[in-house]
Tab-separated table of N, CA and C in Angstrom:
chain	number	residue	atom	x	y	z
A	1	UNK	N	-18.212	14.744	11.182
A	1	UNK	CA	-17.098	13.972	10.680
A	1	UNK	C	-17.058	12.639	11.428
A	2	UNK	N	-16.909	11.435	10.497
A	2	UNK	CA	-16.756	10.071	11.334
A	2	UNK	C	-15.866	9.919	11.846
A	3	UNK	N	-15.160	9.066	12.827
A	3	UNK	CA	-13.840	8.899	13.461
A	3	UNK	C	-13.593	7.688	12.595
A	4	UNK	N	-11.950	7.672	12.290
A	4	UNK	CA	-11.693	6.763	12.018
A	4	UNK	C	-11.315	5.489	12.517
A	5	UNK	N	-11.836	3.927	11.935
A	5	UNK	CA	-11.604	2.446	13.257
A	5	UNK	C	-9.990	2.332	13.140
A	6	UNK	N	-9.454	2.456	14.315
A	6	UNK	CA	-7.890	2.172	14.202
A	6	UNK	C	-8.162	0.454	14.867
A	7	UNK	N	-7.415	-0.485	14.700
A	7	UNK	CA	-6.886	-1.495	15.485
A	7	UNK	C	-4.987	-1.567	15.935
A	8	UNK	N	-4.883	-2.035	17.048
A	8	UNK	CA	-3.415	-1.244	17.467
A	8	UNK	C	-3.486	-3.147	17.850
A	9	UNK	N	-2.459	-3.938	17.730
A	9	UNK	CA	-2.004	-4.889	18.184
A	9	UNK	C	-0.474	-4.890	18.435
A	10	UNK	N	-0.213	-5.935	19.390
A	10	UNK	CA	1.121	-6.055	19.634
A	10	UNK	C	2.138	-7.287	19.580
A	11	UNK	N	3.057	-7.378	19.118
A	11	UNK	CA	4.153	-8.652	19.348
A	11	UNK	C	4.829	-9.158	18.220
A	12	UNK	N	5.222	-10.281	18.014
A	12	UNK	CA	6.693	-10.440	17.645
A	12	UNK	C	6.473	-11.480	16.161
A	13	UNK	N	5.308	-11.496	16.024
A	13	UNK	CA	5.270	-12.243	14.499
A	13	UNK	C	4.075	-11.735	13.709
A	14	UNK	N	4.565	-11.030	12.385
A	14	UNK	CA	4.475	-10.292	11.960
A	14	UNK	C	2.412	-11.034	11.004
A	15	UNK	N	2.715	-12.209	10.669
A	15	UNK	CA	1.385	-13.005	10.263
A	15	UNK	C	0.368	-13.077	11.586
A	16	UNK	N	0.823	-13.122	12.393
A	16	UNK	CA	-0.360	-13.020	13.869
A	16	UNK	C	-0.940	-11.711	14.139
A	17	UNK	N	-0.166	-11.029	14.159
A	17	UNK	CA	-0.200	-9.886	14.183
A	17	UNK	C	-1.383	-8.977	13.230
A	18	UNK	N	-0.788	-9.503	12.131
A	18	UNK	CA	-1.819	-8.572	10.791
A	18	UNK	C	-3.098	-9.320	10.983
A	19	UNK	N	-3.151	-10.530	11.317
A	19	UNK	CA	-4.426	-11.267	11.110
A	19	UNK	C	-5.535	-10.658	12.489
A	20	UNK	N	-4.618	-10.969	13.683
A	20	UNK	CA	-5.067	-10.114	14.934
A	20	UNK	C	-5.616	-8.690	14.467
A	21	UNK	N	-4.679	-7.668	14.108
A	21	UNK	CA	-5.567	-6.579	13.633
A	21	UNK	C	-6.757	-6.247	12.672
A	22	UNK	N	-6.792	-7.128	11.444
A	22	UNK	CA	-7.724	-7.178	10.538
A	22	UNK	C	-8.857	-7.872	11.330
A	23	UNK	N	-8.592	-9.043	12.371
A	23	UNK	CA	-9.743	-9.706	13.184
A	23	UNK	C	-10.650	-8.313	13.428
A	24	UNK	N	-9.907	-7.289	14.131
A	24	UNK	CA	-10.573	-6.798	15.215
A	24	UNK	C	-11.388	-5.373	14.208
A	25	UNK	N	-10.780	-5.584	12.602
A	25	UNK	CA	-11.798	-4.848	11.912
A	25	UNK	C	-12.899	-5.486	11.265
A	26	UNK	N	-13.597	-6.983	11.504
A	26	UNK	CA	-14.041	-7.632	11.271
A	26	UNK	C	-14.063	-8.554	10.490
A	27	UNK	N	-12.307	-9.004	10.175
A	27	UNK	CA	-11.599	-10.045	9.499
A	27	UNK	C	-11.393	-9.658	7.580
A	28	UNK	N	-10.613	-10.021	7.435
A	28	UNK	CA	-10.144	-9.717	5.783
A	28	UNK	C	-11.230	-10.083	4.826
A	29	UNK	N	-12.035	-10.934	5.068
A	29	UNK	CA	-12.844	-11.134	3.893
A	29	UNK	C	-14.138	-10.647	4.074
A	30	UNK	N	-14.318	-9.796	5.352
A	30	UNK	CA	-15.473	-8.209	5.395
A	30	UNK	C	-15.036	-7.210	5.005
A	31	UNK	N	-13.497	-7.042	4.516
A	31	UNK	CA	-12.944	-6.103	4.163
A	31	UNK	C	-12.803	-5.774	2.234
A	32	UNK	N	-12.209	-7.212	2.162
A	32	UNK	CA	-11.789	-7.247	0.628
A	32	UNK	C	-12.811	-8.170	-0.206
A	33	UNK	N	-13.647	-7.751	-1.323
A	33	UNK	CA	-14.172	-8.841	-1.652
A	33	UNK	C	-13.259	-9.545	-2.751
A	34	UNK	N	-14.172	-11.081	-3.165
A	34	UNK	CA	-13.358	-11.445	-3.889
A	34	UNK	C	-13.293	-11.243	-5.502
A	35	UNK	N	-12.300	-11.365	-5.975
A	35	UNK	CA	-12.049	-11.006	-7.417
A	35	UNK	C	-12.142	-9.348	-7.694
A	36	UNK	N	-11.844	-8.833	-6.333
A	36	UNK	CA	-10.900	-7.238	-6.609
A	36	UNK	C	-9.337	-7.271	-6.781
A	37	UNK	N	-9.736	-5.816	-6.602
A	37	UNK	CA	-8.310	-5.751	-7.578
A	37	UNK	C	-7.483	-4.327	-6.301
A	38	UNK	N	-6.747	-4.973	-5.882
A	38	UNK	CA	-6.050	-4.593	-4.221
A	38	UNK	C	-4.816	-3.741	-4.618
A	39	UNK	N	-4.510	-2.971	-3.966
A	39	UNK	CA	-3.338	-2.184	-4.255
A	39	UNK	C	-2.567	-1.842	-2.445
A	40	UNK	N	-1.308	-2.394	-2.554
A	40	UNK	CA	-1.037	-2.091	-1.256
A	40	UNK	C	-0.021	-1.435	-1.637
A	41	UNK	N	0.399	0.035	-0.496
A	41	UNK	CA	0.806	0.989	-0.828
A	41	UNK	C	1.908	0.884	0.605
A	42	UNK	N	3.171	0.383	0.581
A	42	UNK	CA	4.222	0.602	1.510
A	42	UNK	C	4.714	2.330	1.458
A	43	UNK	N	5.779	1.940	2.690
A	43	UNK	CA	6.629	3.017	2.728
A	43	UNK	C	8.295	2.512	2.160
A	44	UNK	N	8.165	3.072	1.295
A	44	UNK	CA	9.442	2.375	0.473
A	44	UNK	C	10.822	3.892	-0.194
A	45	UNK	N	10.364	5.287	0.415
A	45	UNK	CA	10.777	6.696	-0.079
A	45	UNK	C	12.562	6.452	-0.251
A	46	UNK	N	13.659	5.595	0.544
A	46	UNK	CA	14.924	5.402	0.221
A	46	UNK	C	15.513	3.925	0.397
A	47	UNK	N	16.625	4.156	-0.442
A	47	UNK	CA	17.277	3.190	-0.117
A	47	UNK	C	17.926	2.656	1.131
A	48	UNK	N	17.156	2.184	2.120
A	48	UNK	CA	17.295	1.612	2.971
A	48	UNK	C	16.678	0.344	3.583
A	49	UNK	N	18.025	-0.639	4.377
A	49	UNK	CA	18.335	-1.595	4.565
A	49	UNK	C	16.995	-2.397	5.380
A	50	UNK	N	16.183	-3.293	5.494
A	50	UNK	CA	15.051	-3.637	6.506
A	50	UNK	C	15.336	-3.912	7.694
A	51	UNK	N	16.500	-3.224	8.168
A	51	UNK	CA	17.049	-2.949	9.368
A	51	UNK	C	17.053	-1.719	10.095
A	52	UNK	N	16.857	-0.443	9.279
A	52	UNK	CA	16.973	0.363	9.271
A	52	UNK	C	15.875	1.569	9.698
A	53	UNK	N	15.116	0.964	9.765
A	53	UNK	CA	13.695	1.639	9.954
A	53	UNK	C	13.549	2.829	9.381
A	54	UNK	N	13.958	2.705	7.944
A	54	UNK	CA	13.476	3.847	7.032
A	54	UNK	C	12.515	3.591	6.114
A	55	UNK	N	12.133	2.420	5.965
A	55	UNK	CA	10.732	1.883	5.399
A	55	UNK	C	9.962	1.066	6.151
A	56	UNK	N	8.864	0.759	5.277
A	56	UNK	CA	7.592	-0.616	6.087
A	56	UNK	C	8.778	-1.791	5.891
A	57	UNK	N	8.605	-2.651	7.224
A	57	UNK	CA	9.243	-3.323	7.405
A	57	UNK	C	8.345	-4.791	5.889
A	58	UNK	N	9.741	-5.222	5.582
A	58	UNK	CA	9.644	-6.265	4.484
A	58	UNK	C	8.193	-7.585	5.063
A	59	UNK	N	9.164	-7.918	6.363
A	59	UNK	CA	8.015	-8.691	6.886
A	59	UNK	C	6.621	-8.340	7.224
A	60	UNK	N	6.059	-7.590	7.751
A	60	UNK	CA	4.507	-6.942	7.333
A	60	UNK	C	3.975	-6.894	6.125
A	61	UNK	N	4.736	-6.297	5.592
A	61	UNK	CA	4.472	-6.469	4.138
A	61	UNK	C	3.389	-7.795	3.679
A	62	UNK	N	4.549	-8.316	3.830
A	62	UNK	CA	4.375	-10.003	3.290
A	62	UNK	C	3.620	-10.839	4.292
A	63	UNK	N	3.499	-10.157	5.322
A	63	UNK	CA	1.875	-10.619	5.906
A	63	UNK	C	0.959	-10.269	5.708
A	64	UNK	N	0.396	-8.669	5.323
A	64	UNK	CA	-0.112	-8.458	4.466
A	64	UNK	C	-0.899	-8.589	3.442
A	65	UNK	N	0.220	-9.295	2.566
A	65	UNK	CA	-0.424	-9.535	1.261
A	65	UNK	C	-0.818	-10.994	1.380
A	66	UNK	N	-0.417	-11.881	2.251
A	66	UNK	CA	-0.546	-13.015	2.556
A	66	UNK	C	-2.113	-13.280	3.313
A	67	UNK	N	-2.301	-11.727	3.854
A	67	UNK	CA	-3.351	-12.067	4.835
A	67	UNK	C	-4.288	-11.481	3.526
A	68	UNK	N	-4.429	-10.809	3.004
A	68	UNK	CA	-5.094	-10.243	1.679
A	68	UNK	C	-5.809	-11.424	0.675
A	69	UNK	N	-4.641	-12.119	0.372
A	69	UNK	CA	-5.071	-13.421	-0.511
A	69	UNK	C	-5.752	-14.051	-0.009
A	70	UNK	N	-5.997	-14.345	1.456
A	70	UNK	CA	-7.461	-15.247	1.963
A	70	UNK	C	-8.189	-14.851	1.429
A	71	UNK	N	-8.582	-13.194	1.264
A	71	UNK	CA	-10.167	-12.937	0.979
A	71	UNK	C	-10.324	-12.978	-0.739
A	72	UNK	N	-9.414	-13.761	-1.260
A	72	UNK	CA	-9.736	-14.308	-2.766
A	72	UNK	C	-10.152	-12.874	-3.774
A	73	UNK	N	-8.710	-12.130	-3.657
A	73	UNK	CA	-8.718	-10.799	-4.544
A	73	UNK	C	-8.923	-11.332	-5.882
A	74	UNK	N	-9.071	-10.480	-6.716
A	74	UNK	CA	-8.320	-11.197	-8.489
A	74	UNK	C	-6.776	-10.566	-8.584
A	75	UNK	N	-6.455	-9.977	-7.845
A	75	UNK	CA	-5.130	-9.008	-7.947
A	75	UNK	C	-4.524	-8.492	-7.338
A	76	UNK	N	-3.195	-8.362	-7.084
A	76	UNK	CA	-2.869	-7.263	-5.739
A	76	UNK	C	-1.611	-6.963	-6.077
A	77	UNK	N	-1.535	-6.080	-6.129
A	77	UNK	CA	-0.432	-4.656	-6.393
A	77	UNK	C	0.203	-3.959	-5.424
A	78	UNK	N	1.533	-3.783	-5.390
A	78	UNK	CA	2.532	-3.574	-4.673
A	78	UNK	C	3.145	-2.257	-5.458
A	79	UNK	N	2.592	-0.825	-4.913
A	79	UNK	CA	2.538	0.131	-5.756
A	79	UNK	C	3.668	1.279	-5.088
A	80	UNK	N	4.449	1.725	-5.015
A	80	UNK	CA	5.581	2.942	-4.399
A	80	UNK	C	5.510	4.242	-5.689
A	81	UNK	N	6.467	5.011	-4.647
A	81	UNK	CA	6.716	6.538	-5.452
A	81	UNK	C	7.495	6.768	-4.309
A	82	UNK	N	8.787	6.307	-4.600
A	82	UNK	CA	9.960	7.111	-3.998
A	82	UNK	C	10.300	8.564	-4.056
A	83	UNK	N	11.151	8.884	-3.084
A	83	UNK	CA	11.363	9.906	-2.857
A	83	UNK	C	11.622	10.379	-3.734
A	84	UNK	N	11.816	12.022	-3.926
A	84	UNK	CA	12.429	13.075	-5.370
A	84	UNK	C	13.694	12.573	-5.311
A	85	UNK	N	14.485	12.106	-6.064
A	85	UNK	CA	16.016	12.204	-6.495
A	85	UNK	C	16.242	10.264	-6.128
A	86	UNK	N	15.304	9.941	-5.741
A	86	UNK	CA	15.427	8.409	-5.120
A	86	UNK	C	14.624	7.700	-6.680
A	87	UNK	N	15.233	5.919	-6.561
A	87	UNK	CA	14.696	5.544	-7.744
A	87	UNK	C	14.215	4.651	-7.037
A	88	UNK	N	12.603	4.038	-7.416
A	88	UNK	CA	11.841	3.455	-6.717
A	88	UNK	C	11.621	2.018	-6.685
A	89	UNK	N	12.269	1.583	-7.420
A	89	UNK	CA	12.826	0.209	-7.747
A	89	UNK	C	14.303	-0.454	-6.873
A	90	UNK	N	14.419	0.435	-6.696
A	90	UNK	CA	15.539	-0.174	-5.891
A	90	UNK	C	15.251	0.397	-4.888
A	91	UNK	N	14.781	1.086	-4.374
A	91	UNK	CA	14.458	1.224	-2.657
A	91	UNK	C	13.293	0.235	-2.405
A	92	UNK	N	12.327	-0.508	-3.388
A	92	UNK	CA	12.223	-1.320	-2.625
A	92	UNK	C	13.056	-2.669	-2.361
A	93	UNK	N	14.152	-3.045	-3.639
A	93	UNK	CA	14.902	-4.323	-3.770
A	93	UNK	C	15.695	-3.808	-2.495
A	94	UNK	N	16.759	-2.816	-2.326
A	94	UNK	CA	17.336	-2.909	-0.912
A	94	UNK	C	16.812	-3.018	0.042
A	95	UNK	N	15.149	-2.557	0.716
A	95	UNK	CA	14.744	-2.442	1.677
A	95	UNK	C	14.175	-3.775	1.998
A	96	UNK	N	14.459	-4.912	0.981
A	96	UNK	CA	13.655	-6.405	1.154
A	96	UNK	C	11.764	-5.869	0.893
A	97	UNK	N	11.284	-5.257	0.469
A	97	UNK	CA	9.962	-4.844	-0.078
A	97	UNK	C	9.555	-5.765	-1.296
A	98	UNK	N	10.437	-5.891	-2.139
A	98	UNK	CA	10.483	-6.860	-3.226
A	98	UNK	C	10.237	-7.912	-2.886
A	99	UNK	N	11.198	-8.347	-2.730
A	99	UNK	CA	11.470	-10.188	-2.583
A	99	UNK	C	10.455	-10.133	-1.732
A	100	UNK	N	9.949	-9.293	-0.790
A	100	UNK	CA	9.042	-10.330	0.476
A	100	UNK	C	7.357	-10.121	-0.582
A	101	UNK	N	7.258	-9.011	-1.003
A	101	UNK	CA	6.046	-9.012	-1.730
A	101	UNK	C	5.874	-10.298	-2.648
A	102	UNK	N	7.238	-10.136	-3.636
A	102	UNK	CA	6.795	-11.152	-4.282
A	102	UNK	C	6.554	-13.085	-3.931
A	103	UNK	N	8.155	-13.305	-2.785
A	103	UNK	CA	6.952	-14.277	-1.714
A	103	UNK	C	6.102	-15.033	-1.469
A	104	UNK	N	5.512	-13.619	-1.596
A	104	UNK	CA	3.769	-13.677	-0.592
A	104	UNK	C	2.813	-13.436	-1.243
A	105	UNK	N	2.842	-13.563	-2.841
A	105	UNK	CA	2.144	-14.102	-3.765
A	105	UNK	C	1.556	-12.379	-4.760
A	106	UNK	N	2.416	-11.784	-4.468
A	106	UNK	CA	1.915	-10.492	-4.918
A	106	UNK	C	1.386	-10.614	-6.521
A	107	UNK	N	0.976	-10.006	-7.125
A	107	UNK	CA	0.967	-10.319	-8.879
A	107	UNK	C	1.515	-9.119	-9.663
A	108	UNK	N	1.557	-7.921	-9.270
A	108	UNK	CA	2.539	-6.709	-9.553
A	108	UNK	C	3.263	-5.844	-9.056
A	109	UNK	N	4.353	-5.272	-9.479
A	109	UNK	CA	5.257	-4.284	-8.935
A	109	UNK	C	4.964	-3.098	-9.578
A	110	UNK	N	4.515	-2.100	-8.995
A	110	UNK	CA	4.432	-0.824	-9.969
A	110	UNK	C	5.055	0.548	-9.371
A	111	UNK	N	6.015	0.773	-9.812
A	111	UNK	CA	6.641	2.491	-9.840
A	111	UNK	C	5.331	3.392	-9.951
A	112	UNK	N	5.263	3.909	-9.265
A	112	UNK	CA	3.689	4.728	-9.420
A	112	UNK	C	4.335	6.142	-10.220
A	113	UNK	N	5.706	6.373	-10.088
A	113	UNK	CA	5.886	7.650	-11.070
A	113	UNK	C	7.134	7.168	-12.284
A	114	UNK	N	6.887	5.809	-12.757
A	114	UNK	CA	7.393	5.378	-13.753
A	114	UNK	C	6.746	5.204	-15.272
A	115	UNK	N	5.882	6.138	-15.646
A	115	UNK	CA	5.118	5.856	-16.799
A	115	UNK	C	3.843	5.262	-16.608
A	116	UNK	N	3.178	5.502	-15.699
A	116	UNK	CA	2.028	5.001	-15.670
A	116	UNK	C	1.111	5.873	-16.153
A	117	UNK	N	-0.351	5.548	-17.044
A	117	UNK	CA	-1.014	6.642	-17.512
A	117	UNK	C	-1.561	7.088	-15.999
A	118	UNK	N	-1.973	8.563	-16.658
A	118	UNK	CA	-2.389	9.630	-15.502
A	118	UNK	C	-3.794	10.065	-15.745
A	119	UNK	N	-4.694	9.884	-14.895
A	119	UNK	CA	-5.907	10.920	-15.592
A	119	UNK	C	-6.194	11.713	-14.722
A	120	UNK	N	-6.681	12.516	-15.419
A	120	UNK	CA	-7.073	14.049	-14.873
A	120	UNK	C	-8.331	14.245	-14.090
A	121	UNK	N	-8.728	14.540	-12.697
A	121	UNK	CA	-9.058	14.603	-12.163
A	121	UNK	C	-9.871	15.833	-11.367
A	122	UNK	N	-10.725	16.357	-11.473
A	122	UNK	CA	-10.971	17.895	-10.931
A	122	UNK	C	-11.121	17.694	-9.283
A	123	UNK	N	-11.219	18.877	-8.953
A	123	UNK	CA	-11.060	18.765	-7.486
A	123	UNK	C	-12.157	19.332	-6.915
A	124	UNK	N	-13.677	18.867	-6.442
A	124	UNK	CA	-14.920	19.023	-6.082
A	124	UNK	C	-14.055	19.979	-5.016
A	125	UNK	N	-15.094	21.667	-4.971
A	125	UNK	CA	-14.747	22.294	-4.160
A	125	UNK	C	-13.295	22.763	-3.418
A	126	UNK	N	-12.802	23.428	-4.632
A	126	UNK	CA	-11.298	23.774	-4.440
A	126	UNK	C	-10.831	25.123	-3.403
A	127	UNK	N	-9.653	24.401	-2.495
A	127	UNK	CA	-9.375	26.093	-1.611
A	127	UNK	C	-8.379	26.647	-2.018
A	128	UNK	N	-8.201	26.066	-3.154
A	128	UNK	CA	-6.560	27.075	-3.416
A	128	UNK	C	-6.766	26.784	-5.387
A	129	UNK	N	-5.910	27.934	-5.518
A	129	UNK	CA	-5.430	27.691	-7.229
A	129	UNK	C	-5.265	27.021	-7.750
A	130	UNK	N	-5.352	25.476	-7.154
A	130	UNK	CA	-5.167	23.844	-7.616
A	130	UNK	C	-6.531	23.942	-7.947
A	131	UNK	N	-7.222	23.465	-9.120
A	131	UNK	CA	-8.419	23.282	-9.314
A	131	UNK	C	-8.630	21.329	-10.453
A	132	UNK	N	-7.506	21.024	-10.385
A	132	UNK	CA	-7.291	19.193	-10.659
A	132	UNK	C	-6.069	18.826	-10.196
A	133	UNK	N	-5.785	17.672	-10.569
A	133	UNK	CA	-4.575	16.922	-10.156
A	133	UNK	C	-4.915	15.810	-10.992
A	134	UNK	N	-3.105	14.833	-11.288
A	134	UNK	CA	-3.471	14.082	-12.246
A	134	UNK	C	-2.827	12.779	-11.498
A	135	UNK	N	-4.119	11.647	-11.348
A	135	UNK	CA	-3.338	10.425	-10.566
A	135	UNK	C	-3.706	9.449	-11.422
A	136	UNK	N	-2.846	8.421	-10.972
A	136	UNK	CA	-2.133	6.910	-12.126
A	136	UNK	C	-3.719	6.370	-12.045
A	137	UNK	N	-4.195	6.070	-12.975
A	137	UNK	CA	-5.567	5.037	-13.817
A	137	UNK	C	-5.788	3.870	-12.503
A	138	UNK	N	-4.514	3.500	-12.817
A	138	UNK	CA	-4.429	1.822	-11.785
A	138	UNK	C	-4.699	1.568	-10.400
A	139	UNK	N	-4.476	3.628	-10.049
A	139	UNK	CA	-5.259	3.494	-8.687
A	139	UNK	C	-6.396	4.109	-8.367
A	140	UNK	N	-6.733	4.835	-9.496
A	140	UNK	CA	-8.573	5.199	-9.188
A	140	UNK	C	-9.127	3.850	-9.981
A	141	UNK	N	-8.609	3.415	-10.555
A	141	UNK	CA	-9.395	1.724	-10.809
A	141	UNK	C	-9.553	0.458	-9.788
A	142	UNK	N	-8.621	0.841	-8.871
A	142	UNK	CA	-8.363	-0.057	-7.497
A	142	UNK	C	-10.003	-0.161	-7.282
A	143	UNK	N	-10.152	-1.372	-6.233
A	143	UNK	CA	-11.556	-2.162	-5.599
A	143	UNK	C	-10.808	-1.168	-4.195
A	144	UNK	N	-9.466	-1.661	-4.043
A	144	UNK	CA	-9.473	-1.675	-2.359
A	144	UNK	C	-7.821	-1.153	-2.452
A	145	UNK	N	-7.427	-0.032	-1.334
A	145	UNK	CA	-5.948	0.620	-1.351
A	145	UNK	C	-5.725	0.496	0.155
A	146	UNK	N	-4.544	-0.297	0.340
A	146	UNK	CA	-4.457	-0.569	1.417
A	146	UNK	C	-2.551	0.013	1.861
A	147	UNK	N	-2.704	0.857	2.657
A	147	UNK	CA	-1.684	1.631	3.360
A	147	UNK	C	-0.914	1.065	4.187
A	148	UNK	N	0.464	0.697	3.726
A	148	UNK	CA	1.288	-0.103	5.025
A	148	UNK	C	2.250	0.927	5.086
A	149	UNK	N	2.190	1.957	6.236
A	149	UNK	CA	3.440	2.721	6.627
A	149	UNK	C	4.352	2.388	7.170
A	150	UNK	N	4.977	3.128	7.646
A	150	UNK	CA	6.006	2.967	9.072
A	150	UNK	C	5.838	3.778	9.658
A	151	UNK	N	5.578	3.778	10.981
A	151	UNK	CA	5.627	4.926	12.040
A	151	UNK	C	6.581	5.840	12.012
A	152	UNK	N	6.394	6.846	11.950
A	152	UNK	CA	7.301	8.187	11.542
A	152	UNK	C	7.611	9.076	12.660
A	153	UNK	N	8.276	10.214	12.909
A	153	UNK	CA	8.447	10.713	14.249
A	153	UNK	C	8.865	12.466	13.398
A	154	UNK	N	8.408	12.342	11.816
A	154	UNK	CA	8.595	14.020	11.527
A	154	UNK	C	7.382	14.327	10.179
């Protein structure tokens, strides 16, 4: 099994920062080529405030996608699936996820469990009674899926 490259940086502005870490994976445009099609995937599960540290903070975000557009995507997608009983459109407009994506030059907003087609998928070498699963088109069509969490503690 390979280990995975983490980069860990530190401090207080959120564009130095992302650029500092992507440096030290050998800069954004060894990462993303150009005229893909990018999907960045926050933590956006409730309605909460970007104060609150119940989502990816708004500002990362939007460095992010800011630091993304150097490497001359064709596209980049700002994709959630809120929590069960949560609506995913508005946890990101309260959490500032919105406005900062859009910003920072995003080109879509997508509810990942709002009607998006699904395709069916089998599952190479199954350990349990699950033998497929059915995920949204737009992200097994992705070039590049890029994960902005929040540090969690459960």
């Amino acid at each position: 099994m390979t280990k995975s490259v983490v980069s860990i940086v530190k401090g207080k502005d959120p564009d130095e920062m992302v650029a500092e870490a992507l440096d030290h994976l050998g800069g954004v445009k060894s990462l993303i080529r150009p005229g893909s099609t990018v999907v960045v995937k926050p933590n956006a599960g409730h309605e909460g405030a970007p104060d609150s540290s119940v989502n990816t903070s708004p500002e990362v975000v939007g460095a992010v996608v800011r630091a993304l557009k150097k490497a001359r995507p064709g596209r980049i997608i700002l994709a959630e699936s809120a929590a069960i009983g949560c609506d995913t459109m508005a946890c990101l407009e309260v959490s500032g996820l919105k406005k900062a994506a859009e910003e920072a030059g995003v080109d879509e907003i997508i509810d990942i469990k709002g009607g998006v087609e699904l395709v069916k998928k089998e599952i190479d070498h199954p350990t349990s009674t699950i033998k497929h699963v059915e995920l949204p088109r737009f992200l097994l069509e992705a070039d590049h899926l890029v994960n902005v969490p929040i540090f969690k503690s459960h």
